[in-house]
PDB file of N, CA and C in Angstrom:
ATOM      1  N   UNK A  25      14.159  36.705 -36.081  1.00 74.00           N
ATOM      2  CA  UNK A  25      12.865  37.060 -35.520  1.00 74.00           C
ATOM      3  C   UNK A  25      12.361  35.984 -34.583  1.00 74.00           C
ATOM      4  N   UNK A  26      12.871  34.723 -34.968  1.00 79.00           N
ATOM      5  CA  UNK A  26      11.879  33.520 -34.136  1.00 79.00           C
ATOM      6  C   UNK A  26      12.519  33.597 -32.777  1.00 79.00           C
ATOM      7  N   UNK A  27      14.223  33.978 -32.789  1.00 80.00           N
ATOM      8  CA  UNK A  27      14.715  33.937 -31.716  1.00 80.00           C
ATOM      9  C   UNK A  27      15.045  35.331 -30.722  1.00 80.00           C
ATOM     10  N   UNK A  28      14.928  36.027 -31.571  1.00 81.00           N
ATOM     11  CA  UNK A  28      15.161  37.473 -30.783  1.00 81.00           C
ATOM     12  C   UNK A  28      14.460  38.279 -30.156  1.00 81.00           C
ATOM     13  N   UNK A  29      12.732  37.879 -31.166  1.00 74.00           N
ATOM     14  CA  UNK A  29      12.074  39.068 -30.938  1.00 74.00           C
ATOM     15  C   UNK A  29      10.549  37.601 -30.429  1.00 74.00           C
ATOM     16  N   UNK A  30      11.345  36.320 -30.500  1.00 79.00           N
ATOM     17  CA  UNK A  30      10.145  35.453 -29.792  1.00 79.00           C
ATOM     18  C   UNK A  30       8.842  35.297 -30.610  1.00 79.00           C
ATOM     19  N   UNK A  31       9.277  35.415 -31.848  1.00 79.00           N
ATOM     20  CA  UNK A  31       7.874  35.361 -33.006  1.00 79.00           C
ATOM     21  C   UNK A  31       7.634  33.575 -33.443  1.00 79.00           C
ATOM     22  N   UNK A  32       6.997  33.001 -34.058  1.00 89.00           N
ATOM     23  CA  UNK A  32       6.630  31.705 -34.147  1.00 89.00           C
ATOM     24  C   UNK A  32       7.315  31.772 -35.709  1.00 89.00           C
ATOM     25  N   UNK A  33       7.420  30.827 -35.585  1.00 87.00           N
ATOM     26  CA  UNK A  33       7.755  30.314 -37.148  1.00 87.00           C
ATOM     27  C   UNK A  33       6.927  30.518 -38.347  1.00 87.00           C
ATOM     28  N   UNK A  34       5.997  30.631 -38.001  1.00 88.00           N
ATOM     29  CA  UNK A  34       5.069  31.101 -39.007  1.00 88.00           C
ATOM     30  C   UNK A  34       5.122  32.905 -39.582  1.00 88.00           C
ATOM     31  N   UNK A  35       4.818  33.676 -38.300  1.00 88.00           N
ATOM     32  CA  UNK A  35       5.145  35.168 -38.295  1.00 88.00           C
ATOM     33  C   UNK A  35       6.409  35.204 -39.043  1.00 88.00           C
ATOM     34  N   UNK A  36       7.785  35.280 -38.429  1.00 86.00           N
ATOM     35  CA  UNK A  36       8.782  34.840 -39.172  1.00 86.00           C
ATOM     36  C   UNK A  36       8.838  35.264 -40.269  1.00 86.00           C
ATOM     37  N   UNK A  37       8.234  34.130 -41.163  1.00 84.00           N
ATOM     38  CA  UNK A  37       8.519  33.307 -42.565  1.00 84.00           C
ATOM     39  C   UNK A  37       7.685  34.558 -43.317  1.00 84.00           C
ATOM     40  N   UNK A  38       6.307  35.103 -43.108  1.00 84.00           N
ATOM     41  CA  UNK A  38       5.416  35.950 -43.684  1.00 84.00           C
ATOM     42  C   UNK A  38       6.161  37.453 -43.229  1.00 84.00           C
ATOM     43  N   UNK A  39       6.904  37.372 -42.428  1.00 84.00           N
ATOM     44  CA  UNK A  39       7.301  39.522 -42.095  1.00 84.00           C
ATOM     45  C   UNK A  39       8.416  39.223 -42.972  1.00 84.00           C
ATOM     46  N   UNK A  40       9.672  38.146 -42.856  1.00 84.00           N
ATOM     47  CA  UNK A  40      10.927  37.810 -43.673  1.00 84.00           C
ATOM     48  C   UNK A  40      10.671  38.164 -45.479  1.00 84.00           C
ATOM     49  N   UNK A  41       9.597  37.179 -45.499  1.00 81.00           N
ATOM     50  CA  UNK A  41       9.538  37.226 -47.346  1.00 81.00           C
ATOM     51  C   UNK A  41       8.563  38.474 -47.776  1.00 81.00           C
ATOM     52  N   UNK A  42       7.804  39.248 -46.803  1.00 83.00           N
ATOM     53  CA  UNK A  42       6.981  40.529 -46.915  1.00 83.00           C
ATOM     54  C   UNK A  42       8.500  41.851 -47.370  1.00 83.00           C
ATOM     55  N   UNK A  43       9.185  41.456 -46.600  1.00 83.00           N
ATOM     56  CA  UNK A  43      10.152  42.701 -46.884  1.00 83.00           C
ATOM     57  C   UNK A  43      11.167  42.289 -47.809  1.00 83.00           C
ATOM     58  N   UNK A  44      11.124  40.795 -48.280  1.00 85.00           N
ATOM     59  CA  UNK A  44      12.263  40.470 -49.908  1.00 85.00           C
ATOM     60  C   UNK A  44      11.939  40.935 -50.746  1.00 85.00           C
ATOM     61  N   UNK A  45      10.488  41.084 -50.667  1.00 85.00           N
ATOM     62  CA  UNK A  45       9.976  41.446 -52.017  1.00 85.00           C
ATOM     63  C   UNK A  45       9.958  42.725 -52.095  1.00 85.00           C
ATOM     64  N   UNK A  46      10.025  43.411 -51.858  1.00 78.00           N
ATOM     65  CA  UNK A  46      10.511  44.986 -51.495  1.00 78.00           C
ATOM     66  C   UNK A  46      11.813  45.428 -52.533  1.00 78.00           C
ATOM     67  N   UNK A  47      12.628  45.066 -52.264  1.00 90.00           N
ATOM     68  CA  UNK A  47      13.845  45.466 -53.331  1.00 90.00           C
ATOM     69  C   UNK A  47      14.025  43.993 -54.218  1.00 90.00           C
ATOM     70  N   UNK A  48      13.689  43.150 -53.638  1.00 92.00           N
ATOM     71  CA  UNK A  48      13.864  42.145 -55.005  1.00 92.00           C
ATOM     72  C   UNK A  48      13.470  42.647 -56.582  1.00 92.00           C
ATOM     73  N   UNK A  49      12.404  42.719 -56.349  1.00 92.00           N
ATOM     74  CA  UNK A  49      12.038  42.870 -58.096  1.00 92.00           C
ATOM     75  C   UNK A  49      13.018  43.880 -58.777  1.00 92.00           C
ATOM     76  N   UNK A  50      13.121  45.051 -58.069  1.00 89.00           N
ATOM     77  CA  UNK A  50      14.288  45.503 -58.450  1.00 89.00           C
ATOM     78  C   UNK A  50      15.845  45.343 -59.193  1.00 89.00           C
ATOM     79  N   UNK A  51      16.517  44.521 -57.997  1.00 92.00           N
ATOM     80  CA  UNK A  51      17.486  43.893 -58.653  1.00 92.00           C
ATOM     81  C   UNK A  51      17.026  42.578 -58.915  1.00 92.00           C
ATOM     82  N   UNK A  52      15.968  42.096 -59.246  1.00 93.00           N
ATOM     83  CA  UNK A  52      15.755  41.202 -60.507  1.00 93.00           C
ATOM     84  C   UNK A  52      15.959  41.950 -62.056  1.00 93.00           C
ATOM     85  N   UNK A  53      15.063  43.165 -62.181  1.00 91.00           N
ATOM     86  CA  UNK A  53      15.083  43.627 -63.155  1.00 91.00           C
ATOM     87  C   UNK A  53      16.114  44.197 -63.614  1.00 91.00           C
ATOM     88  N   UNK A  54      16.945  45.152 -62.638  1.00 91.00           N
ATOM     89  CA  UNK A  54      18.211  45.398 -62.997  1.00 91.00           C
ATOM     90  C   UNK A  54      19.437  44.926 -63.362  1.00 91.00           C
ATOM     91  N   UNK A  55      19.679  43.682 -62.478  1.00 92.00           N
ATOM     92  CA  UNK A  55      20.813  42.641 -62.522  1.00 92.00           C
ATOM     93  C   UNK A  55      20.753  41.513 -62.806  1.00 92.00           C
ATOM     94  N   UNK A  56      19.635  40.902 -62.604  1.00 93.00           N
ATOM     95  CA  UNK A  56      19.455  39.024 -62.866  1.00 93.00           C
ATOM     96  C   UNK A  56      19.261  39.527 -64.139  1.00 93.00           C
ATOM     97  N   UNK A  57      18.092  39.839 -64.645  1.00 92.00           N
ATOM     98  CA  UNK A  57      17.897  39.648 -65.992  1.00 92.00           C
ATOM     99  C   UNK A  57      18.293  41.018 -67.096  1.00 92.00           C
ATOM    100  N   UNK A  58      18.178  42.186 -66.203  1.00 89.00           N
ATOM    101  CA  UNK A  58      18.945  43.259 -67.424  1.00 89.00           C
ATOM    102  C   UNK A  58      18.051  43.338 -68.206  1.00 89.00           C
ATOM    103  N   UNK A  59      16.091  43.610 -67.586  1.00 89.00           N
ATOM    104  CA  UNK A  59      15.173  43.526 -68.516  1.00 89.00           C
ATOM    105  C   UNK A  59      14.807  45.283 -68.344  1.00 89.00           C
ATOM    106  N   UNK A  60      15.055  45.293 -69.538  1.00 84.00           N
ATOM    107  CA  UNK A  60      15.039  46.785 -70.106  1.00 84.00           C
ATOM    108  C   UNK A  60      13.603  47.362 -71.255  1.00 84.00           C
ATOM    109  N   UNK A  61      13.253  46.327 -71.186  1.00 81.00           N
ATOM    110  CA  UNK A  61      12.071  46.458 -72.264  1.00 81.00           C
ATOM    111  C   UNK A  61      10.716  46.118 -71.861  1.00 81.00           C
ATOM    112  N   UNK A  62       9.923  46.033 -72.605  1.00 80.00           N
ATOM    113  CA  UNK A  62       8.237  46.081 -71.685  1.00 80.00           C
ATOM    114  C   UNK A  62       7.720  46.460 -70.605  1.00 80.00           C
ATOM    115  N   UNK A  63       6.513  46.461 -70.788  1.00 91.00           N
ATOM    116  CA  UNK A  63       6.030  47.643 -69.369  1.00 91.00           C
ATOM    117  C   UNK A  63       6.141  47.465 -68.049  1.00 91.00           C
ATOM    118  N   UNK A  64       6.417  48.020 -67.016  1.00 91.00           N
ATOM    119  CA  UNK A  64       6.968  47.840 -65.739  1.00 91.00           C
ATOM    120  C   UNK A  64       5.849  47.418 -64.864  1.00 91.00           C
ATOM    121  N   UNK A  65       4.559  47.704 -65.016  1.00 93.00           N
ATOM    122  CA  UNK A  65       3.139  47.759 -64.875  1.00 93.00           C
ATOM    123  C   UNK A  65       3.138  45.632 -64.660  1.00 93.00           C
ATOM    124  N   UNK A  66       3.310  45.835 -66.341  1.00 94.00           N
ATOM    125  CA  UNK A  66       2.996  44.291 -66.210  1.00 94.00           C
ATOM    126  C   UNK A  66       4.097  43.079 -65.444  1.00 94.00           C
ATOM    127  N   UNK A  67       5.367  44.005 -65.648  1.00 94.00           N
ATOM    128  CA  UNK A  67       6.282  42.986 -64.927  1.00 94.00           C
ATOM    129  C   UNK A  67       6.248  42.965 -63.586  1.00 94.00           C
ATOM    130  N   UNK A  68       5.516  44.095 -63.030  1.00 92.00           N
ATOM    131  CA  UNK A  68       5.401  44.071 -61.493  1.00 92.00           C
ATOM    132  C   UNK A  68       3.957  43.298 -60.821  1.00 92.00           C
ATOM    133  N   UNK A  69       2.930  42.912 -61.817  1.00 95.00           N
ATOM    134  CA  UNK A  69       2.347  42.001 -61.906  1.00 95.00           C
ATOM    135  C   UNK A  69       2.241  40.559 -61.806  1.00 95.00           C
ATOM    136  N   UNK A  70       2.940  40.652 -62.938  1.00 96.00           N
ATOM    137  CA  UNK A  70       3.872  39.434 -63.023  1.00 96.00           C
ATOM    138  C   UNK A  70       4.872  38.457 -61.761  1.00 96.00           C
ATOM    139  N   UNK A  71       5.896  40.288 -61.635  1.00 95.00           N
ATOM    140  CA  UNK A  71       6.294  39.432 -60.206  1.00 95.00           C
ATOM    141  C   UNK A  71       5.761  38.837 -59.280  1.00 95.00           C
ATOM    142  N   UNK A  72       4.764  39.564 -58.903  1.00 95.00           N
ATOM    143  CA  UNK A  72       3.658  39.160 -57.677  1.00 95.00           C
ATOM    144  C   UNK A  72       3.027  37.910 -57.439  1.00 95.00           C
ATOM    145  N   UNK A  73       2.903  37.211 -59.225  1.00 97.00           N
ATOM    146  CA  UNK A  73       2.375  36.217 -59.478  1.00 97.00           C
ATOM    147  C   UNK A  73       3.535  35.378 -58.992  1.00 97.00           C
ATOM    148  N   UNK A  74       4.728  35.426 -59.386  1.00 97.00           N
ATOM    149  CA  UNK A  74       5.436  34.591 -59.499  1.00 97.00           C
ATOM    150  C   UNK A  74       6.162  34.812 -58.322  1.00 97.00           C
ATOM    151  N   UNK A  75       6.293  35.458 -57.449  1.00 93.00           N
ATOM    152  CA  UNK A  75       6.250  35.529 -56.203  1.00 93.00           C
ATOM    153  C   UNK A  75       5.070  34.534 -55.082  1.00 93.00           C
ATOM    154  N   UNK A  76       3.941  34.994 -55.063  1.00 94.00           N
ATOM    155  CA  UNK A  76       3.103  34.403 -54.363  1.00 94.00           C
ATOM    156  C   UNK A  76       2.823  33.210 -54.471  1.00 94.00           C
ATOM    157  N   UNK A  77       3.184  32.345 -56.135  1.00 97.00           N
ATOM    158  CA  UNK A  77       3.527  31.409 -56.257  1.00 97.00           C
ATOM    159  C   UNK A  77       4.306  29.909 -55.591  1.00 97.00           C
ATOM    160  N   UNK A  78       6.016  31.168 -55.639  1.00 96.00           N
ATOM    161  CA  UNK A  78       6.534  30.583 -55.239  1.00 96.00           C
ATOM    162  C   UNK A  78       7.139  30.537 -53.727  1.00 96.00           C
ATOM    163  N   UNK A  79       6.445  31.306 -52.896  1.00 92.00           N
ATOM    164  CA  UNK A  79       5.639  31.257 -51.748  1.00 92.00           C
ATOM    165  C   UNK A  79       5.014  31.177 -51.316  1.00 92.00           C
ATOM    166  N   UNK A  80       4.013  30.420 -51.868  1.00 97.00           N
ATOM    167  CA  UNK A  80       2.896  29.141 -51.284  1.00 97.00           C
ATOM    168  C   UNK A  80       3.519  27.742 -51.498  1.00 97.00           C
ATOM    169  N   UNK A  81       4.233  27.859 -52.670  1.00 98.00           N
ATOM    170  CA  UNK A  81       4.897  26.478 -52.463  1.00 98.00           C
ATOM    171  C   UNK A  81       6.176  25.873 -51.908  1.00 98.00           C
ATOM    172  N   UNK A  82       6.528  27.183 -51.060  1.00 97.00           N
ATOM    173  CA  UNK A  82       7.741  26.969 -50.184  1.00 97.00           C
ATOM    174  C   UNK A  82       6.638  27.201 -48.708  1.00 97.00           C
ATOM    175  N   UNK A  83       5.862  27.600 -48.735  1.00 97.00           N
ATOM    176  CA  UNK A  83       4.968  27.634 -47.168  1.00 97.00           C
ATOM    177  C   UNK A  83       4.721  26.544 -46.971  1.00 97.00           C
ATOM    178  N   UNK A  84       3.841  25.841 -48.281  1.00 98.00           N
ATOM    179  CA  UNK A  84       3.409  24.535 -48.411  1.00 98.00           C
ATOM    180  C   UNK A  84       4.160  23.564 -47.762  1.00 98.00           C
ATOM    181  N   UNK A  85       5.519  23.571 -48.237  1.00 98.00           N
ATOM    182  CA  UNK A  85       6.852  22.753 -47.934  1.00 98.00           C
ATOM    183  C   UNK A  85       7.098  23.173 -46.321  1.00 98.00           C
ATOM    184  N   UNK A  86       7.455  23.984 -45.939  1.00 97.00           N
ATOM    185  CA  UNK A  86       7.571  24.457 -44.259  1.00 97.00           C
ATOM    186  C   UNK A  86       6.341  23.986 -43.612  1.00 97.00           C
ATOM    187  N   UNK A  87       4.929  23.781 -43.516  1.00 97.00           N
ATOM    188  CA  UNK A  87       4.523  23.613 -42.801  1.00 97.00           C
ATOM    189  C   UNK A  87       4.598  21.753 -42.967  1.00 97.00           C
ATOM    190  N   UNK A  88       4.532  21.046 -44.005  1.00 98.00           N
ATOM    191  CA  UNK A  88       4.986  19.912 -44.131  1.00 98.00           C
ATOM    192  C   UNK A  88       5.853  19.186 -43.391  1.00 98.00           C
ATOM    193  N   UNK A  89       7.324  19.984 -43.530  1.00 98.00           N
ATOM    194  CA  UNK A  89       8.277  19.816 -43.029  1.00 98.00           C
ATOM    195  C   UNK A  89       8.120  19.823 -41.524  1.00 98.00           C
ATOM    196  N   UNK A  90       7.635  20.759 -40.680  1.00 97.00           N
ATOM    197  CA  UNK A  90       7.242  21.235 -39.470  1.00 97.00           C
ATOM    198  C   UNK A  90       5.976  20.222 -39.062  1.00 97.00           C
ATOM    199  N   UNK A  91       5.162  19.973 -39.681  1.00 97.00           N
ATOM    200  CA  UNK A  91       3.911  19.520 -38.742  1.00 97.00           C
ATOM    201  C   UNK A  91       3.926  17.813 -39.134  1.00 97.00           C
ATOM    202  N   UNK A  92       3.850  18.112 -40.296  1.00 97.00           N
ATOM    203  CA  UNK A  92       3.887  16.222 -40.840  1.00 97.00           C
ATOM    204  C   UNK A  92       5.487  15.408 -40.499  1.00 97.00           C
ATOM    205  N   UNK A  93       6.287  15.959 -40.266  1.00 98.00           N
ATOM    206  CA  UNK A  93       7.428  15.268 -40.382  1.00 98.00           C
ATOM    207  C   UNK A  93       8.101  15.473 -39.678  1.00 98.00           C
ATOM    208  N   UNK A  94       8.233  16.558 -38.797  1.00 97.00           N
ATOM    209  CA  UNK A  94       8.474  16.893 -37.314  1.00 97.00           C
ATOM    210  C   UNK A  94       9.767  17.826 -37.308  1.00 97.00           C
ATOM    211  N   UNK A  95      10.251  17.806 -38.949  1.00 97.00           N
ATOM    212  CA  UNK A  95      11.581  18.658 -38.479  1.00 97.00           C
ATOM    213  C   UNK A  95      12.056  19.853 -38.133  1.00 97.00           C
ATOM    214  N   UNK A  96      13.231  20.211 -37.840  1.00 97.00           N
ATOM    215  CA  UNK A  96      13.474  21.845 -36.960  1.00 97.00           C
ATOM    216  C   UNK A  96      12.927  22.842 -37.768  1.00 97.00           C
ATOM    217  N   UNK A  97      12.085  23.185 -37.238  1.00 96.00           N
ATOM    218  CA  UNK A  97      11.510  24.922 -37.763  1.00 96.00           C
ATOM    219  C   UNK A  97      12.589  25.642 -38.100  1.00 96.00           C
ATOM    220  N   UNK A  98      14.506  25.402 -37.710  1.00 95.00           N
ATOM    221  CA  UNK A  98      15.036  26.263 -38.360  1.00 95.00           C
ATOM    222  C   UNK A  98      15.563  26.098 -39.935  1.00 95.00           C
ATOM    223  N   UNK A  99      15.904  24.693 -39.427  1.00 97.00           N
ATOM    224  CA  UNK A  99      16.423  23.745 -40.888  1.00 97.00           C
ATOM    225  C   UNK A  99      15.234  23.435 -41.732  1.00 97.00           C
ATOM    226  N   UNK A 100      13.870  23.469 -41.479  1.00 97.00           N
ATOM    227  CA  UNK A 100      12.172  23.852 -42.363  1.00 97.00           C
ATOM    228  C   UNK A 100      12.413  24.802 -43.313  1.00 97.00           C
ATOM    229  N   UNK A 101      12.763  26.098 -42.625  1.00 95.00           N
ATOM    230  CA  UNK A 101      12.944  27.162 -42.771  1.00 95.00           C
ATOM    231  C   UNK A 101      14.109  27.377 -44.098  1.00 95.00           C
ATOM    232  N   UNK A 102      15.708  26.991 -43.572  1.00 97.00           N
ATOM    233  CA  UNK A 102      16.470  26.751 -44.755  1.00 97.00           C
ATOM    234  C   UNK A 102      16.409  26.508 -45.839  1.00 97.00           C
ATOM    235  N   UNK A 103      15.442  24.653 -45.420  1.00 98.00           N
ATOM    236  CA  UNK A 103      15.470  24.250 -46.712  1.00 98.00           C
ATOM    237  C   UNK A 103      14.208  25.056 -48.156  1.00 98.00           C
ATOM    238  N   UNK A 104      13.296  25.828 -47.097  1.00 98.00           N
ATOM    239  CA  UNK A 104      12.069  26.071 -47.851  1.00 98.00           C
ATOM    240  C   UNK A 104      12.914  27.062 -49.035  1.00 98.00           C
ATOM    241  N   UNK A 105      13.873  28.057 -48.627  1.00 96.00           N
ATOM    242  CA  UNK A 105      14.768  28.962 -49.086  1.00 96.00           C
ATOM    243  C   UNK A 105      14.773  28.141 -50.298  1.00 96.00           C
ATOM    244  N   UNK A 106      15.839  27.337 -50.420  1.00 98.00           N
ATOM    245  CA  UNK A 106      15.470  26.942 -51.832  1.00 98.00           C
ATOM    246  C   UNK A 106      14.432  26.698 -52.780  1.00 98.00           C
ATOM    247  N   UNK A 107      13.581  25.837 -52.182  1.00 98.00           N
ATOM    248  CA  UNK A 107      12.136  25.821 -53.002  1.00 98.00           C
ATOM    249  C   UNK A 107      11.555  27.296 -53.017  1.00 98.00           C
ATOM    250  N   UNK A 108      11.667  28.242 -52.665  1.00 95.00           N
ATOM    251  CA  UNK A 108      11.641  29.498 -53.032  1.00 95.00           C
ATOM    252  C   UNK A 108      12.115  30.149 -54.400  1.00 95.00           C
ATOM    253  N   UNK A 109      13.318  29.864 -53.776  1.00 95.00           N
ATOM    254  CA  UNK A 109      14.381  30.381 -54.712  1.00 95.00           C
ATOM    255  C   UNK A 109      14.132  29.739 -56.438  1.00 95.00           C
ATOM    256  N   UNK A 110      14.299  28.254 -56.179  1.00 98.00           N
ATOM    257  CA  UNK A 110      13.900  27.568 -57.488  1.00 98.00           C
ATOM    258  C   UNK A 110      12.870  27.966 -58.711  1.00 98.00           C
ATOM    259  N   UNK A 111      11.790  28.666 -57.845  1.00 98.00           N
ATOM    260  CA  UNK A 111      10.614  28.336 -58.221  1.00 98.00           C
ATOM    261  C   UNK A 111      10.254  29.740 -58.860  1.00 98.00           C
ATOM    262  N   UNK A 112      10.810  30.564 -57.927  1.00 95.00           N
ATOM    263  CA  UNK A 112      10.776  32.686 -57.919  1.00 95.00           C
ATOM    264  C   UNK A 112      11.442  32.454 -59.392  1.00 95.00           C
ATOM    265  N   UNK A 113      13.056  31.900 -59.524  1.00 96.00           N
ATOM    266  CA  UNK A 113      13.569  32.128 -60.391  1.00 96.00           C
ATOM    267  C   UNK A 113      13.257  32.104 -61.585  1.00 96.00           C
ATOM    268  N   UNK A 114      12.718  30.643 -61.770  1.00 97.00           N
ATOM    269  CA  UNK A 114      12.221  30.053 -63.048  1.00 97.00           C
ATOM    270  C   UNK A 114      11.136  30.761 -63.364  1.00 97.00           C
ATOM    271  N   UNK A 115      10.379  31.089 -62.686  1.00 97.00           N
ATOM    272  CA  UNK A 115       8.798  31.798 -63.167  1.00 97.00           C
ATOM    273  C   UNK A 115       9.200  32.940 -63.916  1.00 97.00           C
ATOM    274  N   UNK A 116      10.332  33.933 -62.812  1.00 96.00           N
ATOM    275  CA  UNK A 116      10.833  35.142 -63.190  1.00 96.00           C
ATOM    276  C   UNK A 116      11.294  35.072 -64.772  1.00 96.00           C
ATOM    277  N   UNK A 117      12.580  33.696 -65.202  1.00 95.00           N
ATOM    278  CA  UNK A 117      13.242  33.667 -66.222  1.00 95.00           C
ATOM    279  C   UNK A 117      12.184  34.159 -67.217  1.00 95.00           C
ATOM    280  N   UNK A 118      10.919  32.652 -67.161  1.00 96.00           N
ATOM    281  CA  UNK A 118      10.412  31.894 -68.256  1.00 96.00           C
ATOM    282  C   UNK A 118       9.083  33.119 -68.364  1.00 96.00           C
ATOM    283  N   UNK A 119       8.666  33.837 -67.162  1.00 95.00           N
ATOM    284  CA  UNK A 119       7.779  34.633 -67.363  1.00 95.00           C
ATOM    285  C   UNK A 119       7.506  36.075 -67.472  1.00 95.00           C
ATOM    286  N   UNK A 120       8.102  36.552 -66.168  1.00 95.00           N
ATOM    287  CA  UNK A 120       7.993  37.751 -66.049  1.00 95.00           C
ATOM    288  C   UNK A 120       8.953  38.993 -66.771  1.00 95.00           C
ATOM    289  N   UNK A 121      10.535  38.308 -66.847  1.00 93.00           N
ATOM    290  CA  UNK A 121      11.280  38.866 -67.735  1.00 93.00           C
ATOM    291  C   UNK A 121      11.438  38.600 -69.079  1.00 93.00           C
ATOM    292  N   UNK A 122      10.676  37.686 -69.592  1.00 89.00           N
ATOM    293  CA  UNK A 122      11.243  36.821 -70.850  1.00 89.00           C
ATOM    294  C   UNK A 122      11.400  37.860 -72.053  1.00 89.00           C
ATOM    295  N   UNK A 123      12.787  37.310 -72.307  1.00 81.00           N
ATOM    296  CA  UNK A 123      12.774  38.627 -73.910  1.00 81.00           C
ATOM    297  C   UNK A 123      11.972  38.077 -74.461  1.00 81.00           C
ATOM    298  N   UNK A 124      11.344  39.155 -75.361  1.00 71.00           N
ATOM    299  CA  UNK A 124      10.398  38.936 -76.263  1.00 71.00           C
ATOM    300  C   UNK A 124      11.156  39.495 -77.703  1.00 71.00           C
TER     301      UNK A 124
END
Protein backbone atom coordinates (compact mmCIF):
# COMPACT_ATOMS: atom_id res chain seq x y z
CA UNK A 1 0.00 0.00 0.00
CA UNK A 2 2.79 2.58 1.00
CA UNK A 3 4.34 1.83 -2.34
CA UNK A 4 1.76 1.07 -4.86
CA UNK A 5 -1.14 2.81 -4.06
CA UNK A 6 1.20 5.96 -2.42
CA UNK A 7 -0.51 5.71 1.12
CA UNK A 8 1.73 6.97 4.22
CA UNK A 9 2.84 4.70 6.64
CA UNK A 10 0.47 5.34 8.93
CA UNK A 11 -2.78 4.56 6.50
CA UNK A 12 -0.89 1.43 5.67
CA UNK A 13 -0.43 -0.01 9.08
CA UNK A 14 -4.43 0.86 10.15
CA UNK A 15 -6.19 -0.58 6.45
CA UNK A 16 -3.28 -3.74 6.78
CA UNK A 17 -4.23 -4.79 10.50
CA UNK A 18 -8.19 -3.57 9.83
CA UNK A 19 -8.46 -6.51 7.38
CA UNK A 20 -6.16 -9.28 9.74
CA UNK A 21 -8.54 -9.15 11.96
CA UNK A 22 -11.16 -10.23 9.71
CA UNK A 23 -10.31 -13.96 9.37
CA UNK A 24 -7.84 -14.05 12.15
CA UNK A 25 -9.99 -14.79 15.02
CA UNK A 26 -11.18 -17.41 13.07
CA UNK A 27 -8.28 -19.45 12.50
CA UNK A 28 -7.25 -18.54 15.93
CA UNK A 29 -10.17 -20.34 17.16
CA UNK A 30 -10.10 -23.06 14.81
CA UNK A 31 -6.38 -23.92 14.51
CA UNK A 32 -4.07 -22.10 17.04
CA UNK A 33 -6.01 -23.03 19.86
CA UNK A 34 -8.84 -25.70 18.84
CA UNK A 35 -11.15 -23.64 21.27
CA UNK A 36 -14.30 -25.43 21.07
CA UNK A 37 -15.94 -24.46 24.23
CA UNK A 38 -17.39 -21.16 25.70
CA UNK A 39 -19.32 -18.55 24.23
CA UNK A 40 -18.27 -17.09 20.93
CA UNK A 41 -19.91 -13.71 22.05
CA UNK A 42 -17.33 -13.43 24.71
CA UNK A 43 -14.34 -14.72 22.83
CA UNK A 44 -14.98 -12.28 20.11
CA UNK A 45 -14.82 -9.68 22.76
CA UNK A 46 -12.13 -10.77 24.08
CA UNK A 47 -10.35 -10.84 20.82
CA UNK A 48 -10.90 -7.27 20.21
CA UNK A 49 -9.42 -6.59 23.51
CA UNK A 50 -6.54 -8.41 22.87
CA UNK A 51 -6.25 -7.27 19.55
CA UNK A 52 -6.47 -3.50 20.08
CA UNK A 53 -4.12 -4.12 22.70
CA UNK A 54 -1.73 -5.49 20.92
CA UNK A 55 -2.02 -2.89 18.35
CA UNK A 56 -1.49 0.02 20.21
CA UNK A 57 1.51 -1.42 21.41
CA UNK A 58 2.96 -2.28 18.14
CA UNK A 59 1.66 1.42 16.80
CA UNK A 60 3.25 2.70 19.86
CA UNK A 61 6.56 0.94 18.74
CA UNK A 62 6.23 2.17 14.82
CA UNK A 63 5.74 5.55 15.48
CA UNK A 64 8.82 5.44 17.97
CA UNK A 65 10.75 3.71 15.66
CA UNK A 66 9.78 6.24 12.77
CA UNK A 67 9.74 9.64 14.51
CA UNK A 68 12.08 9.31 17.62
CA UNK A 69 14.73 7.23 16.09
CA UNK A 70 14.50 7.87 12.53
CA UNK A 71 14.30 4.36 11.20
CA UNK A 72 12.86 2.98 7.73
CA UNK A 73 9.12 3.07 7.84
CA UNK A 74 9.61 -0.28 6.08
CA UNK A 75 11.89 -2.14 8.53
CA UNK A 76 9.40 0.08 11.55
CA UNK A 77 6.90 -1.67 10.01
CA UNK A 78 8.58 -5.38 10.10
CA UNK A 79 9.79 -5.12 13.19
CA UNK A 80 6.34 -3.81 14.79
CA UNK A 81 4.97 -7.38 13.19
CA UNK A 82 6.46 -9.00 15.89
CA UNK A 83 5.52 -6.93 18.81
CA UNK A 84 2.16 -7.62 17.39
CA UNK A 85 2.42 -10.92 17.03
CA UNK A 86 3.98 -11.46 20.65
CA UNK A 87 1.56 -9.69 22.36
CA UNK A 88 -1.97 -10.86 20.08
CA UNK A 89 -0.63 -14.28 20.96
CA UNK A 90 -0.09 -14.31 24.55
CA UNK A 91 -3.28 -12.34 25.41
CA UNK A 92 -5.11 -14.81 22.98
CA UNK A 93 -3.30 -18.02 24.87
CA UNK A 94 -3.62 -16.66 28.52
CA UNK A 95 -7.05 -14.95 27.80
CA UNK A 96 -9.30 -15.19 25.28
CA UNK A 97 -8.97 -18.96 24.56
CA UNK A 98 -7.91 -20.25 27.89
CA UNK A 99 -9.31 -23.76 28.72
CA UNK A 100 -11.23 -23.53 31.46
Amino acid sequence: MMHLLEKTVYVANVVAYTLAIASSFVWNKVWVFKASHGSVAREIALYLLAFACAYLLQFAFLCCMVELVGLNEYLAQFLGLFVFGATNFLMNKLLTFKKR
